[in-house]
Coordinates of C-alpha atoms in Angstrom, one line a residue:
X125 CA 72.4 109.3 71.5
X126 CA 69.4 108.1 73.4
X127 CA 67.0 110.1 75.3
X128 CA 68.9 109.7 78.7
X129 CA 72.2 110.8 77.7
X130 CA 70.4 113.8 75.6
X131 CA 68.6 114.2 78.7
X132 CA 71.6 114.2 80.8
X133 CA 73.5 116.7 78.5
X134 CA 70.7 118.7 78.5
X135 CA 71.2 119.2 82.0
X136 CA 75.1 119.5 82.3
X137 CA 74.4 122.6 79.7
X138 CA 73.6 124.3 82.8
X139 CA 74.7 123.2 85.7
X140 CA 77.0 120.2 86.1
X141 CA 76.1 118.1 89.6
X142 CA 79.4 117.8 91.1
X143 CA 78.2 115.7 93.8
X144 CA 77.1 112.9 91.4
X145 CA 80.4 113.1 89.5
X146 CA 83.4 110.3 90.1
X147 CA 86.4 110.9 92.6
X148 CA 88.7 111.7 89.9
X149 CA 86.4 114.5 88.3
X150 CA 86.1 115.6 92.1
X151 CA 89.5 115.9 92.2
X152 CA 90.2 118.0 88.9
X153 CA 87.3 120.2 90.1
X154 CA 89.1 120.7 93.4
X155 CA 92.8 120.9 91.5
X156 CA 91.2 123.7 89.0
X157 CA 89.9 126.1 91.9
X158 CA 93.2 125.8 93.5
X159 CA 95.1 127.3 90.8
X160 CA 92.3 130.2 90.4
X161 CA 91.5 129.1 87.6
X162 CA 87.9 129.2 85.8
X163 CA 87.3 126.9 83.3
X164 CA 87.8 123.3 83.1
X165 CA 87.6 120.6 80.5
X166 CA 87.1 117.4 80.6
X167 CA 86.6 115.0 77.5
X168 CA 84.0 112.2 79.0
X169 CA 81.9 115.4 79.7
X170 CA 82.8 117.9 77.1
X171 CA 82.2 115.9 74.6
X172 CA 78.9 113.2 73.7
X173 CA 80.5 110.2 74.4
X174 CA 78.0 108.1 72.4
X175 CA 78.1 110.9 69.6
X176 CA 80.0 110.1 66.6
X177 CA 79.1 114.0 64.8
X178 CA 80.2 115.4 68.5
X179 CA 83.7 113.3 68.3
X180 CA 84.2 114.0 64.8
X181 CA 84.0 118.0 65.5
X182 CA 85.4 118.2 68.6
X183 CA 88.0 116.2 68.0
X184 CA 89.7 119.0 65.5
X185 CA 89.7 121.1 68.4
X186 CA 91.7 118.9 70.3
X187 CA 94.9 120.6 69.7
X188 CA 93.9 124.3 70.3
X189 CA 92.1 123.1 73.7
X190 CA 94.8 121.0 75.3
X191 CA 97.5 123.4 73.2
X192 CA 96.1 127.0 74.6
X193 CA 95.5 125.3 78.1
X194 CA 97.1 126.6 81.3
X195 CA 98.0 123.6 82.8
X196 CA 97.0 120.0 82.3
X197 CA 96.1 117.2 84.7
X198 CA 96.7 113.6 83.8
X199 CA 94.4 111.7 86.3
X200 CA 97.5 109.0 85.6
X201 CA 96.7 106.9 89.0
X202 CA 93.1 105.9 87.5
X203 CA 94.2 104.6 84.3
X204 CA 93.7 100.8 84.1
X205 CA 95.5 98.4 82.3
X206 CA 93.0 98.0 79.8
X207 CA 93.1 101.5 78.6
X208 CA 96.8 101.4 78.6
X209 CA 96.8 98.3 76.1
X210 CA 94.0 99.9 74.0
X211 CA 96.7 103.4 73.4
X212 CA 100.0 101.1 72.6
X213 CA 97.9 99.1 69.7
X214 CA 96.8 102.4 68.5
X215 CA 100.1 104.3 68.5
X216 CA 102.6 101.8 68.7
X217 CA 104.3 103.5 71.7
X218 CA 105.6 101.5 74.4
X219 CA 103.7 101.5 77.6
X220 CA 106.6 101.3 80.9
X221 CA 105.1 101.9 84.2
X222 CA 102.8 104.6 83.7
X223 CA 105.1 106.5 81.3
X224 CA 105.3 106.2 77.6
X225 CA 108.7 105.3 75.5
X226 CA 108.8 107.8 73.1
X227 CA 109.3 111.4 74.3
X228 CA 109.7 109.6 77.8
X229 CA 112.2 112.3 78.6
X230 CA 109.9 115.0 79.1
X231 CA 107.5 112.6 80.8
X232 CA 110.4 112.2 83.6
X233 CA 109.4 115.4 84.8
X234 CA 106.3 114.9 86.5
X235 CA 105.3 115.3 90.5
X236 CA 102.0 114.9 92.5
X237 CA 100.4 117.7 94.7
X238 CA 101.4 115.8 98.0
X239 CA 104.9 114.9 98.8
X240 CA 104.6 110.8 99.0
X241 CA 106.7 107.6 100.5
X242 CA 107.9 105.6 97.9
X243 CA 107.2 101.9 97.7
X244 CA 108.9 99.3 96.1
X245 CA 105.6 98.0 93.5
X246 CA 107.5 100.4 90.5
X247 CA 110.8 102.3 89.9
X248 CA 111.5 105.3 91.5
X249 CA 111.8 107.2 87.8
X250 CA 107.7 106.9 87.6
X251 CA 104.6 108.3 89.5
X252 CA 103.3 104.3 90.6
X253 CA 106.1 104.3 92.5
X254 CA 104.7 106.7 95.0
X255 CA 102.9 104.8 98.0
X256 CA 99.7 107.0 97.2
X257 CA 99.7 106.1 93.7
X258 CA 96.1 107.2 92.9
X259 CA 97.4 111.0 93.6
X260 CA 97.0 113.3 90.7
X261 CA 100.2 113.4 88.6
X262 CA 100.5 116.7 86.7
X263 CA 102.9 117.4 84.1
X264 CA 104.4 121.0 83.0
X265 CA 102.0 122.7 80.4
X266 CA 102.3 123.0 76.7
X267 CA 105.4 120.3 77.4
X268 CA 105.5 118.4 73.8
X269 CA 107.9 117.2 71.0
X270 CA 106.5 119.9 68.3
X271 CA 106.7 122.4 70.7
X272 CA 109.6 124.8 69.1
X273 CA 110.6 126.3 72.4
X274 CA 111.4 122.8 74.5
X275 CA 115.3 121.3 73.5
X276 CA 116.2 117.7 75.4
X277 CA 119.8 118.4 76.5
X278 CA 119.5 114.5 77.8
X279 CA 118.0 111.0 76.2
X280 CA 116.9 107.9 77.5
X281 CA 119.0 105.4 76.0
X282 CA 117.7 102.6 77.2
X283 CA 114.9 101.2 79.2
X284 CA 114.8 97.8 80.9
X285 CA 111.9 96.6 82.5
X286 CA 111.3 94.2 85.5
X287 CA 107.7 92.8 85.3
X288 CA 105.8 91.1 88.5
X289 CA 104.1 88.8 86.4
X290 CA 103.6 87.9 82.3
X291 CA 101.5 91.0 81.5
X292 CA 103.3 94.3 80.2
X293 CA 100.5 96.4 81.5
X294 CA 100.4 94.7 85.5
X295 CA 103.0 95.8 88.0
X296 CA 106.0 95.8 88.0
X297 CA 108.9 94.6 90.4
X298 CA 111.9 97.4 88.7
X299 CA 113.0 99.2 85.6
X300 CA 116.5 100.8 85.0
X301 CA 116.4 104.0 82.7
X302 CA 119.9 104.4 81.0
X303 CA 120.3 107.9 80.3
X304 CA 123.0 110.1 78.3
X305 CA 123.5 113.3 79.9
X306 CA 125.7 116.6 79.0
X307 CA 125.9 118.1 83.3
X308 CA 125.6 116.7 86.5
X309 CA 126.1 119.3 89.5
X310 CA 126.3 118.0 93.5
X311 CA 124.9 119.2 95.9
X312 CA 123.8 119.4 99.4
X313 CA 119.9 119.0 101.0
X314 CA 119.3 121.9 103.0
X315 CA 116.0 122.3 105.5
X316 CA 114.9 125.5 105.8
X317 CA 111.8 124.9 108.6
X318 CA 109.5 122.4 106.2
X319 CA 110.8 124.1 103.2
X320 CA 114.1 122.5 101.4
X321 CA 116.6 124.0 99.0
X322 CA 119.8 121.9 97.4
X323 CA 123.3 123.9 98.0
X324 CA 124.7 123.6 95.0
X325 CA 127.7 126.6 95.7
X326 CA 127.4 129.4 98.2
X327 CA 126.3 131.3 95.1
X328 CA 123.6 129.2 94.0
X329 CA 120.7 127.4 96.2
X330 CA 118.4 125.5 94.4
X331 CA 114.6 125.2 95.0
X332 CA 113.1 122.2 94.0
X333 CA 109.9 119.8 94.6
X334 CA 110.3 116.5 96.4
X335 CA 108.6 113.4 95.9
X336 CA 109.7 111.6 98.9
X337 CA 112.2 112.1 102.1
X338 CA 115.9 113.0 103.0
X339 CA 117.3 113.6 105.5
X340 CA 119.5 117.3 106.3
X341 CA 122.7 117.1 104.4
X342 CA 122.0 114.3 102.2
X343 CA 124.1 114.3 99.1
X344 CA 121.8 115.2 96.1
X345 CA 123.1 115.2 92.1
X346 CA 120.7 117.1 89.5
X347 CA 120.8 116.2 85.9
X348 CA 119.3 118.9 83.7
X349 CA 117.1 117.1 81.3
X350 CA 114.9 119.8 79.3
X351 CA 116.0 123.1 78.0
X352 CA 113.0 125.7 77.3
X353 CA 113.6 129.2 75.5
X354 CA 111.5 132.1 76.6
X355 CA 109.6 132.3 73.5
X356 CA 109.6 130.6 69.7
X357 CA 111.7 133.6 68.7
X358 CA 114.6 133.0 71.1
X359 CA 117.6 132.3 69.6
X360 CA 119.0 128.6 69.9
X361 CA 122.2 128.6 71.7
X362 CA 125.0 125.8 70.2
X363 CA 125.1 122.9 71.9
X364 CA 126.7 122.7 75.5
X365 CA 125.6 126.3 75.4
X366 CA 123.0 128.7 77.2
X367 CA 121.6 132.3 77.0
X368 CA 119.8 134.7 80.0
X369 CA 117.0 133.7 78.9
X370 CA 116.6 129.8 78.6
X371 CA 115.0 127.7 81.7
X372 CA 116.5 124.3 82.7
X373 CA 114.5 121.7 84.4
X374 CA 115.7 118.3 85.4
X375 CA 115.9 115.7 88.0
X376 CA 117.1 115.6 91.8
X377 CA 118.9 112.1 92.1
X378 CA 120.3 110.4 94.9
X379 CA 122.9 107.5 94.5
X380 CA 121.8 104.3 95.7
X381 CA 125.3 102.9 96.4
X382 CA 125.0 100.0 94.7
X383 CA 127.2 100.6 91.8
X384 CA 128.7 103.8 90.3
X385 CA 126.7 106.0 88.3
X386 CA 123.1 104.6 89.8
X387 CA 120.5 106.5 91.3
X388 CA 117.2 107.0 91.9
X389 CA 114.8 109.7 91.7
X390 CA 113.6 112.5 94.5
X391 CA 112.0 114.9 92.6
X392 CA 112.7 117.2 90.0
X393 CA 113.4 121.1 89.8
X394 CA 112.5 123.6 87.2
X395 CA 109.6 124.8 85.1
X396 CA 106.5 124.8 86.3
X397 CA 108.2 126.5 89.1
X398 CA 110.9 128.5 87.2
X399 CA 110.0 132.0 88.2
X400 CA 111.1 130.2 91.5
X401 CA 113.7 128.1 91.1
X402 CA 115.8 130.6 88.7
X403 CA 114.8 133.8 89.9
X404 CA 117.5 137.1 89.1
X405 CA 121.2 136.3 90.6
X406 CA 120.3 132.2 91.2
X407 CA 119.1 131.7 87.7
X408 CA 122.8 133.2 85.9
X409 CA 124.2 131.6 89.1
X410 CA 123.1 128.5 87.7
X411 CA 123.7 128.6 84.3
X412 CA 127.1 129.7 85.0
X413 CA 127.8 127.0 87.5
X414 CA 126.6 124.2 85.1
X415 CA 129.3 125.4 81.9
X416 CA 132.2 125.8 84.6
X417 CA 131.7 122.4 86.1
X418 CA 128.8 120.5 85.1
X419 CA 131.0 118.2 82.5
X420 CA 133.6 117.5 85.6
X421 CA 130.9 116.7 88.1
X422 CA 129.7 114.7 85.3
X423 CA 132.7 112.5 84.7
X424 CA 133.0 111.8 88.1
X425 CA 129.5 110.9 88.8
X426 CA 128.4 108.7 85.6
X427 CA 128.5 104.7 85.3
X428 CA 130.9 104.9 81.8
X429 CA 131.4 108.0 79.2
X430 CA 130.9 107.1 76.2
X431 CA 133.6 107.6 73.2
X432 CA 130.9 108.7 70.8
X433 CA 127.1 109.6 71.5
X434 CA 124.1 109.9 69.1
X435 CA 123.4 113.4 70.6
X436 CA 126.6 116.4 70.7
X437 CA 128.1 116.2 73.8
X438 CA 125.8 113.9 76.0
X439 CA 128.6 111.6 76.6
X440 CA 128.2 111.2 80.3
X441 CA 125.6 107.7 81.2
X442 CA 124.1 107.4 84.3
X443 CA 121.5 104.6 85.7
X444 CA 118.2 105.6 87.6
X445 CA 116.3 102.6 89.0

């Protein structure tokens, strides 16, 4: 570390110059204090960049700090092609449109602070599809695959991407997911002044977060995709089966018309928002709903069912483009 940087963490030991900082730092800063929230980290700032002892022991500490967090924000709009390639050689994931291939499922459920237009530069299924794609994209907390409380109840099957040019990090022109799903439920789009729910029965009314327009009435389908248990002691229900207690989250679709069974995103409902979304009466409303007719709706709305599936009872494949 030379004397500059030393001088320069030095001085962030006391008081970090927000004004000097970049946009995106701006931005967390900004994100952070919204929530209420009073502590932030950051790695470029937490940790010596040019510091190989400060790497080595912070680096154990990865897990507790992004683990124990309350919610984390993936700056996923600055991230450069370059950065993108550097991760894939290193883990030998698959890099799709902003969005990883394995454990893409729970990536799915994602959504930006500001409702956006979509454009047509990515699929509809990933953030750089929205118009404003440098918003911050935020993802539910403590969401990951050794987490013992989150179950998928859907997979991506397949993933087929449309590139704009020869590069596998540049833009893309499309991508299909193919996904294996156990419930689909319908539903209506109803405004409420600015504020939206979906009309799934006159029992159940579903809120929900949008990442682009429709209009009053539109038809809406949502696909549960993730499963979360109150707590690592909950009980796991068998499959095509759900307690009080667990909390769905998914995606809100709408069909595209161009073939059965294809859609593509609006927005998602669920956790972060749960205490929301399935509050008392609407939560069992839900649940109960989903069991009685989810695997009808299901048949109905899917591109094909398949005869045998990899995963107990997601037989029903739809398209999302």
């Amino acid at each position: 570390m030379n004397l500059d940087q030393r001088a320069v963490h030095v001085t962030c030991m006391t008081e970090v110059p927000v004004e000097e900082l970049t946009k995106t730092f701006r931005d967390a800063i900004e994100i952070t204090r919204s929530f209420g929230l009073e502590y932030l980290w950051i790695d470029s700032l937490c940790i010596i960049q040019d510091s190989h002892s400060d790497w080595e022991h912070e680096s154990m500490m990865m897990s507790s700090v992004y683990g124990g967090s309350t919610i984390n924000i993936a700056a996923a709009g600055a991230v450069d092609a370059g950065i993108a390639r550097a991760a894939q050689e290193e883990t030998g994931d698959q890099y799709m449109a902003g969005l990883w291939r394995q454990h893409i499922e729970i990536q799915l459920i994602w959504w930006t602070l500001r409702r956006q237009e979509k454009s047509d530069v990515a699929p509809s299924w990933s953030w750089a599809s929205t118009k404003n794609g440098n918003d911050t994209v935020m993802l539910p907390r403590n969401w990951h695959p050794k987490n013992s409380q989150i179950h998928l109840i859907a997979h991506v099957r397949d993933v087929d991407m449309t590139l704009s040019g020869s590069d596998p990090f540049g833009q893309v022109s499309g991508g299909k997911l193919t996904v294996s799903c156990q419930y689909i439920l319908c539903g209506k789009l109803n405004y409420i002044g600015t504020d939206s729910q979906i009309v799934l029965s006159s029992e159940c009314k579903l809120d929900h977060r949008m990442d682009s327009e429709a209009s009053d009435g539109s038809i809406i389908f949502v696909v549960p995709l993730v499963k979360e248990l109150e707590n690592e002691h909950s009980a796991i229900t068998g499959d095509g089966q759900f307690s009080a207690t667990d909390w769905l989250s998914g995606l809100c679709l709408q069909p595209t018309t161009v073939q059965r069974g294809e859609y593509r995103r609006l927005g998602y409902f669920g956790s972060p928002q749960r205490k929301r979304d399935f509050s008392g009466q609407s939560h069992q409303s839900f649940l109960k709903l989903l069991q009685r007719s989810g695997q009808q709706t299901a048949e109905s709305a899917c591109a094909y069912i398949l005869d045998e599936s990899k995963y107990a009872n997601e037989r029903y494949v739809i398209t999302i483009v």
